[in-house]
Short mmCIF file of C-alpha atoms and ligand atoms in Angstrom, two decimals:
data_model
loop_
_atom_site.label_atom_id
_atom_site.label_comp_id
_atom_site.label_asym_id
_atom_site.label_seq_id
_atom_site.Cartn_x
_atom_site.Cartn_y
_atom_site.Cartn_z
CA MET J 4 5.00 97.51 72.81
CA ARG J 5 7.15 97.41 70.46
CA ALA J 6 6.44 99.78 66.90
CA ALA J 7 4.19 97.25 64.00
CA VAL J 8 5.75 97.69 60.59
CA LEU J 9 3.75 96.44 58.24
CA VAL J 10 6.49 94.62 55.88
CA THR J 11 4.84 93.14 52.09
CA GLY J 12 6.38 90.73 51.18
CA GLY J 13 8.10 89.57 54.19
CA ALA J 14 8.62 85.97 53.20
CA GLY J 15 10.82 86.75 50.19
CA PHE J 16 14.12 87.04 49.50
CA VAL J 17 15.14 91.11 50.44
CA GLY J 18 12.09 91.08 52.55
CA SER J 19 13.09 88.53 54.86
CA HIS J 20 15.74 89.41 55.73
CA ALA J 21 15.13 93.16 56.20
CA CYS J 22 12.30 91.15 58.89
CA LYS J 23 15.00 89.87 60.92
CA ALA J 24 16.93 93.22 60.69
CA LEU J 25 13.35 95.16 61.46
CA ALA J 26 13.15 92.40 65.02
CA ALA J 27 17.17 93.32 65.72
CA ALA J 28 16.04 97.20 65.67
CA GLY J 29 13.25 96.92 68.10
CA PHE J 30 10.32 96.48 65.76
CA LEU J 31 7.26 94.03 65.64
CA PRO J 32 7.94 93.17 61.34
CA VAL J 33 4.34 92.07 60.95
CA THR J 34 4.78 90.20 57.04
CA TYR J 35 1.92 90.73 54.41
CA ASP J 36 2.39 88.38 52.06
CA ASN J 37 0.15 86.14 49.49
CA LEU J 38 3.40 82.74 49.08
CA SER J 39 2.72 83.28 45.55
CA GLN J 40 6.90 83.49 45.89
CA GLY J 41 7.75 84.06 49.35
CA HIS J 42 7.91 81.52 51.93
CA ARG J 43 6.78 80.53 55.00
CA TRP J 44 9.92 79.23 56.19
CA ALA J 45 11.40 82.82 55.52
CA VAL J 46 8.83 84.59 58.19
CA ARG J 47 10.68 84.19 61.62
CA TRP J 48 10.77 87.45 63.39
CA GLY J 49 7.03 88.54 63.15
CA PRO J 50 3.32 87.44 62.57
CA LEU J 51 2.55 85.93 59.16
CA GLU J 52 -0.82 87.66 57.66
CA ILE J 53 -1.46 85.93 54.59
CA GLY J 54 -3.37 87.64 51.63
CA ASP J 55 -2.72 90.06 48.07
CA ILE J 56 -2.46 93.45 48.13
CA GLU J 57 -4.52 94.19 45.55
CA ASP J 58 -7.46 93.23 48.99
CA ARG J 59 -8.62 96.27 50.38
CA ASP J 60 -10.80 94.42 52.91
CA ARG J 61 -7.88 92.05 54.25
CA LEU J 62 -5.42 94.89 54.37
CA GLN J 63 -7.44 97.34 55.88
CA GLN J 64 -8.68 94.01 58.56
CA VAL J 65 -4.34 93.64 59.16
CA MET J 66 -3.49 97.57 59.46
CA ASP J 67 -6.18 97.40 62.42
CA ARG J 68 -4.96 94.52 63.90
CA TYR J 69 -1.77 95.70 64.18
CA ARG J 70 -1.82 99.81 63.79
CA PRO J 71 1.69 99.92 61.78
CA ALA J 72 3.33 103.39 61.74
CA ALA J 73 5.20 102.64 58.81
CA VAL J 74 5.42 100.09 55.85
CA MET J 75 7.66 98.60 53.60
CA HIS J 76 6.60 97.34 50.40
CA PHE J 77 8.49 94.53 49.11
CA ALA J 78 5.70 92.44 46.94
CA ALA J 79 6.43 92.84 43.39
CA LEU J 80 7.27 91.18 40.15
CA ILE J 81 11.08 91.71 39.99
CA ALA J 82 12.76 89.40 36.58
CA ALA J 83 13.71 92.63 33.58
CA GLY J 84 13.66 89.72 31.32
CA GLU J 85 9.92 88.27 31.27
CA SER J 86 8.67 91.41 32.10
CA VAL J 87 9.79 92.07 28.21
CA ALA J 88 7.42 89.37 27.83
CA GLU J 89 4.71 90.41 30.04
CA PRO J 90 4.40 93.96 30.77
CA ALA J 91 0.68 94.15 31.29
CA LYS J 92 1.60 91.14 34.51
CA TYR J 93 4.18 94.26 35.60
CA TYR J 94 2.02 96.74 35.69
CA ARG J 95 -0.32 95.29 37.22
CA ASN J 96 1.21 93.55 39.87
CA ASN J 97 3.38 96.50 40.45
CA VAL J 98 1.59 99.31 39.78
CA SER J 99 -2.01 98.92 40.03
CA ARG J 100 -2.05 96.43 43.13
CA PHE J 101 0.35 99.65 44.76
CA LEU J 102 -2.31 101.82 44.38
CA VAL J 103 -4.61 99.48 46.30
CA LEU J 104 -1.97 99.62 49.15
CA LEU J 105 -1.40 103.42 49.05
CA ASP J 106 -5.22 103.63 49.50
CA ALA J 107 -5.56 101.01 52.37
CA MET J 108 -2.40 103.46 53.99
CA ARG J 109 -4.09 106.63 53.63
CA ARG J 110 -7.46 105.35 54.79
CA GLN J 111 -5.50 104.45 58.09
CA LYS J 112 -3.54 107.23 58.27
CA ILE J 113 -0.49 105.90 57.90
CA ASP J 114 2.26 108.29 56.24
CA GLN J 115 5.86 106.62 56.12
CA ILE J 116 6.88 104.05 53.22
CA VAL J 117 9.98 102.80 52.74
CA PHE J 118 9.63 101.40 48.93
CA SER J 119 12.03 98.89 47.06
CA SER J 120 13.17 100.51 43.57
CA THR J 121 15.54 98.81 41.57
CA ALA J 122 18.58 100.39 39.47
CA ALA J 123 16.35 99.15 36.23
CA VAL J 124 15.07 102.84 36.57
CA TYR J 125 18.05 104.03 34.66
CA GLY J 126 18.10 102.16 32.24
CA THR J 127 21.23 102.10 29.80
CA PRO J 128 23.57 104.45 31.61
CA GLU J 129 25.42 107.29 30.06
CA SER J 130 27.99 107.43 32.49
CA THR J 131 29.17 105.09 35.38
CA PRO J 132 29.23 105.01 38.47
CA ILE J 133 25.21 105.93 38.60
CA ASP J 134 24.59 108.49 40.66
CA GLU J 135 20.55 109.50 41.78
CA LYS J 136 21.03 112.46 39.16
CA HIS J 137 21.71 109.96 36.49
CA PRO J 138 18.51 110.40 34.04
CA LEU J 139 15.93 107.43 34.92
CA ALA J 140 15.54 106.14 31.14
CA PRO J 141 14.26 102.49 31.78
CA ILE J 142 14.51 99.64 29.03
CA ASN J 143 11.97 97.22 29.83
CA PRO J 144 8.63 97.53 31.89
CA TYR J 145 9.90 96.24 34.95
CA GLY J 146 11.75 99.16 35.07
CA MET J 147 9.42 101.12 33.97
CA SER J 148 6.81 99.77 36.79
CA LYS J 149 9.16 101.04 39.71
CA LEU J 150 9.97 104.33 38.62
CA ILE J 151 6.11 105.03 37.95
CA GLY J 152 6.04 103.28 41.69
CA GLU J 153 8.51 106.24 42.49
CA ARG J 154 6.62 108.85 40.99
CA ILE J 155 3.47 107.95 42.10
CA LEU J 156 5.24 108.54 45.97
CA GLN J 157 6.52 111.85 44.42
CA ASP J 158 2.74 113.26 43.60
CA CYS J 159 1.45 111.84 47.12
CA ALA J 160 4.46 113.25 48.98
CA ALA J 161 2.67 116.62 47.07
CA ALA J 162 -0.54 116.11 47.35
CA HIS J 163 -1.10 114.82 50.74
CA GLY J 164 2.24 114.73 52.95
CA LEU J 165 2.67 110.79 52.11
CA ARG J 166 6.58 110.35 53.29
CA SER J 167 8.64 107.67 51.22
CA ILE J 168 12.19 106.60 50.23
CA SER J 169 12.84 104.77 47.44
CA LEU J 170 15.54 102.14 47.87
CA ARG J 171 17.16 101.48 44.27
CA TYR J 172 18.85 98.12 44.76
CA PHE J 173 21.66 97.13 42.27
CA ASN J 174 21.69 93.00 42.51
CA ALA J 175 20.87 91.94 45.65
CA ALA J 176 22.76 88.95 46.26
CA GLY J 177 24.26 86.69 49.03
CA SER J 178 22.31 85.75 52.25
CA ASP J 179 21.41 85.61 55.48
CA PRO J 180 25.26 85.45 57.64
CA ASP J 181 23.78 83.07 60.38
CA GLY J 182 22.09 80.77 57.93
CA GLU J 183 19.02 80.88 59.00
CA ILE J 184 17.18 82.52 55.30
CA GLY J 185 18.01 82.96 52.19
CA GLU J 186 17.60 83.50 48.77
CA SER J 187 14.93 80.38 46.62
CA HIS J 188 12.82 81.75 43.91
CA ALA J 189 11.29 79.51 41.23
CA PRO J 190 11.49 79.51 38.88
CA GLU J 191 14.88 80.84 39.28
CA THR J 192 16.41 83.78 37.51
CA HIS J 193 19.05 84.73 38.70
CA LEU J 194 22.42 84.62 38.40
CA ILE J 195 24.33 83.90 41.16
CA PRO J 196 21.78 81.58 42.47
CA ILE J 197 21.62 79.50 39.14
CA VAL J 198 25.23 79.49 38.85
CA LEU J 199 25.18 77.44 42.72
CA GLU J 200 22.96 75.23 41.36
CA ALA J 201 25.00 74.36 38.24
CA ALA J 202 28.06 74.14 41.08
CA ALA J 203 26.03 71.36 42.96
CA GLY J 204 24.71 69.73 39.94
CA ASP J 205 21.54 70.27 40.37
CA ARG J 206 21.78 71.82 36.41
CA PRO J 207 23.96 71.10 33.65
CA HIS J 208 25.10 74.34 32.79
CA VAL J 209 25.18 77.83 33.28
CA ALA J 210 23.73 79.44 29.77
CA VAL J 211 25.69 82.85 29.91
CA PHE J 212 23.52 85.67 28.07
CA GLY J 213 25.41 88.05 25.72
CA THR J 214 29.09 87.47 24.84
CA ASP J 215 29.06 90.61 22.45
CA TYR J 216 28.49 93.36 24.86
CA PRO J 217 31.54 96.57 25.57
CA THR J 218 32.71 95.28 28.41
CA ALA J 219 36.24 93.75 29.70
CA ASP J 220 35.03 89.83 28.54
CA GLY J 221 32.00 90.77 26.77
CA THR J 222 29.55 89.84 29.14
CA CYS J 223 27.47 92.06 31.14
CA VAL J 224 28.84 93.61 34.88
CA ARG J 225 26.42 93.81 37.93
CA ASP J 226 27.27 95.34 41.14
CA TYR J 227 26.32 92.85 43.46
CA VAL J 228 25.08 94.01 46.79
CA HIS J 229 24.68 91.94 49.97
CA VAL J 230 20.98 90.90 51.18
CA THR J 231 21.50 92.30 54.52
CA ASP J 232 23.23 95.34 54.03
CA LEU J 233 20.15 95.46 52.19
CA ALA J 234 18.24 95.25 55.02
CA SER J 235 20.20 97.32 57.45
CA ALA J 236 19.84 100.55 54.57
CA HIS J 237 16.26 99.54 54.66
CA VAL J 238 15.90 99.69 58.73
CA LEU J 239 17.98 103.24 58.46
CA ALA J 240 15.81 105.04 55.68
CA LEU J 241 12.33 103.77 58.63
CA ALA J 242 14.93 105.91 60.94
CA ARG J 243 14.89 108.96 58.55
CA LEU J 244 11.49 108.77 57.43
CA LYS J 245 10.41 110.16 61.43
CA SER J 246 11.75 113.77 60.32
CA ALA J 247 12.34 113.17 56.34
CA HIS J 248 9.66 115.22 53.98
CA GLY J 249 8.40 114.27 50.60
CA ALA J 250 9.92 111.61 48.56
CA GLU J 251 13.42 110.63 48.66
CA ALA J 252 15.24 108.09 46.46
CA PHE J 253 18.77 106.51 47.18
CA ASN J 254 21.15 103.84 45.38
CA LEU J 255 22.16 101.05 46.75
CA GLY J 256 25.01 98.81 45.65
CA ASN J 257 29.15 98.48 46.51
CA GLY J 258 30.15 100.13 43.36
CA ASN J 259 32.70 97.70 41.93
CA GLY J 260 31.29 95.84 38.78
CA PHE J 261 31.49 92.29 38.15
CA THR J 262 31.09 90.60 34.84
CA VAL J 263 28.77 86.86 34.43
CA ARG J 264 32.30 85.28 33.95
CA GLU J 265 34.13 86.73 37.30
CA VAL J 266 31.05 85.73 38.48
CA ILE J 267 30.94 81.97 37.55
CA THR J 268 35.21 82.19 38.96
CA ALA J 269 33.95 82.97 41.93
CA ALA J 270 31.54 80.80 42.29
CA GLU J 271 34.29 77.99 40.98
CA ARG J 272 36.94 79.44 43.60
CA VAL J 273 33.89 79.26 46.70
CA SER J 274 32.50 75.80 45.56
CA GLY J 275 35.64 73.97 44.33
CA THR J 276 33.85 72.73 41.43
CA LYS J 277 34.31 73.34 37.84
CA ILE J 278 31.19 75.37 36.04
CA ALA J 279 29.69 74.30 32.41
CA VAL J 280 29.23 77.78 30.81
CA LYS J 281 26.62 77.84 27.28
CA GLN J 282 27.11 80.92 25.86
CA GLU J 283 23.54 82.32 24.42
CA PRO J 284 21.88 84.99 22.40
CA ARG J 285 21.48 88.75 25.25
CA ARG J 286 18.34 88.59 27.09
CA ALA J 287 16.25 91.23 25.99
CA GLY J 288 16.17 93.88 29.01
CA ASP J 289 19.61 93.85 30.12
CA PRO J 290 21.76 96.73 29.82
CA PRO J 291 25.23 95.97 29.64
CA VAL J 292 26.78 97.38 32.92
CA LEU J 293 25.32 98.95 36.31
CA VAL J 294 27.41 99.58 38.60
CA ALA J 295 26.64 101.99 41.30
CA ASP J 296 27.49 105.22 42.92
CA ALA J 297 25.29 104.70 46.41
CA SER J 298 27.70 108.19 48.28
CA ARG J 299 24.48 109.56 49.01
CA ALA J 300 23.00 106.47 51.08
CA ARG J 301 26.48 106.30 53.20
CA ALA J 302 26.24 110.02 53.92
CA GLU J 303 22.76 110.97 54.58
CA LEU J 304 21.27 107.54 55.55
CA GLY J 305 24.65 106.68 57.38
CA TRP J 306 24.42 103.56 55.56
CA GLN J 307 27.47 101.37 55.54
CA PRO J 308 27.64 98.11 53.60
CA ALA J 309 29.38 95.27 55.52
CA TYR J 310 29.64 92.09 53.44
CA SER J 311 30.66 94.00 50.38
CA ASP J 312 33.29 91.28 48.95
CA LEU J 313 31.64 89.65 46.06
CA ASN J 314 33.49 85.96 47.40
CA VAL J 315 31.84 86.43 51.07
CA GLN J 316 28.43 86.96 49.26
CA ILE J 317 28.96 84.25 47.17
CA GLY J 318 29.79 81.92 49.87
CA ASN J 319 27.28 83.01 52.25
CA ALA J 320 24.89 82.36 49.13
CA TRP J 321 27.03 78.85 48.45
CA ARG J 322 26.32 78.02 52.36
CA TRP J 323 22.90 78.57 52.81
CA THR J 324 22.30 76.48 48.93
CA GLN J 325 23.80 73.57 50.09
CA GLY J 326 22.19 73.61 53.52
CA TRP J 327 19.09 74.19 51.81
CA SER J 328 19.27 71.54 49.30
CA ARG J 329 20.44 68.77 52.25
CA ARG J 330 17.46 69.92 54.31
CA GLN J 331 14.82 69.62 51.37
CA ALA J 332 16.44 66.25 50.54
CA VAL J 333 15.44 64.97 53.96
CA GLY J 334 11.92 67.00 53.74
CA ARG J 335 12.85 68.76 56.27
N1 UFG Y 413 22.66 86.00 33.25
C1 UFG Y 413 23.06 85.16 32.79
N2 UFG Y 413 22.21 84.05 32.69
C2 UFG Y 413 21.28 83.58 33.90
C3 UFG Y 413 20.65 84.39 34.40
C4 UFG Y 413 21.09 85.81 34.62
O1 UFG Y 413 23.89 85.09 32.02
O2 UFG Y 413 21.21 82.16 33.59
C5 UFG Y 413 23.13 87.09 33.66
C6 UFG Y 413 22.31 88.48 32.94
O3 UFG Y 413 22.10 88.25 31.63
C7 UFG Y 413 22.47 89.80 33.83
C8 UFG Y 413 23.18 89.21 34.77
O4 UFG Y 413 23.37 87.82 35.07
O5 UFG Y 413 23.46 90.31 32.95
C9 UFG Y 413 22.78 89.37 35.91
O6 UFG Y 413 21.37 89.14 35.93
P1 UFG Y 413 20.25 88.93 37.13
O7 UFG Y 413 19.49 87.94 36.23
O8 UFG Y 413 20.74 87.56 38.30
O9 UFG Y 413 19.81 89.54 37.39
P2 UFG Y 413 19.35 91.40 36.39
O10 UFG Y 413 20.55 92.65 36.45
O11 UFG Y 413 18.65 91.30 35.37
O12 UFG Y 413 18.13 91.97 37.61
C10 UFG Y 413 18.54 92.02 38.72
C11 UFG Y 413 16.69 92.47 39.71
C12 UFG Y 413 16.25 93.38 38.80
C13 UFG Y 413 16.89 94.66 39.50
C14 UFG Y 413 18.26 94.47 38.52
C15 UFG Y 413 19.23 95.94 38.94
O13 UFG Y 413 16.97 91.12 39.37
O14 UFG Y 413 15.43 93.39 39.59
O15 UFG Y 413 19.28 93.66 39.41
O16 UFG Y 413 20.30 95.58 38.39
F1 UFG Y 413 16.75 95.99 38.61
#
């Protein structure tokens, strides 16, 4: 029998790619998702159990049914900009509801968790690339809610031996190279899918938030990491949890930064279209530069990103978007 892993948010972008990687590694990914952001079509490698992480009874029921040895926790709100306007919503979802999940795990004696964290825990970096020793100083409620999550995991490790690995993603990008699943948020706030929507003619232009940052062309720099590489890191983290103790954190990024304008130029190349741009003021809560030093994940998890090329990431996302748009158009 395959060992079950409970994947909260398994119908979402990174969660669904993690389910695919878990199944390929011999696990049974059990998706627990309320489908508020995720999609039924993205759950393809194991059962879908619809439920909310604040619903103790439902969580308990699903844990009783599958007896997972570990949890991967993706269910969270993720838009840094929105979190500045709606802080309570972020703390409620990413902190209060996370506590309900941890309580349920404890009752069920599940002592292993891989936690989706973020580069946003670092805030505006003092130096780049950023390694895990860099000071933690989030500049938006989203980053703070994830940092509190990490802190809770440390305290639970000390108090009752919970074993955890927090994976601090830089900017998740790309889509499944086999084209089986991909990114679809509503509303979309992330740069690459927005740029590709403009390339496909589904939006008139891309708004560039801030052109006066202290970067090469004045726009923000981000380190884009392929979602399939994020997924493989989760499986490696799960393997490490068998023997690791305490609470650990690893950065996941490629160490290469690209400006917003460079992303647009790459998308123009990949799609063969010209993308209209509109300069807009800075978006609240955006650090100018986020670039990872992920050498710890490479050395200690054995992580080897396979899709670090931005053109490949955008190419996968473009192919997904095109196929997806066609399927939507014909109603399938
Ligand atoms: N941007 C635009 N126009 C848009 C959308 C985004 O100019 O229409 C800019 C943003 O201002 C930012 C960059 O593109 O400078 C990337 O923005 P995203 O919204 O794609 O991603 P973020 O960097 O804000 O956040 C993402 C995840 C977070 C994670 C963070 C870590 O959403 O969960 O990466 O880098 F914390």
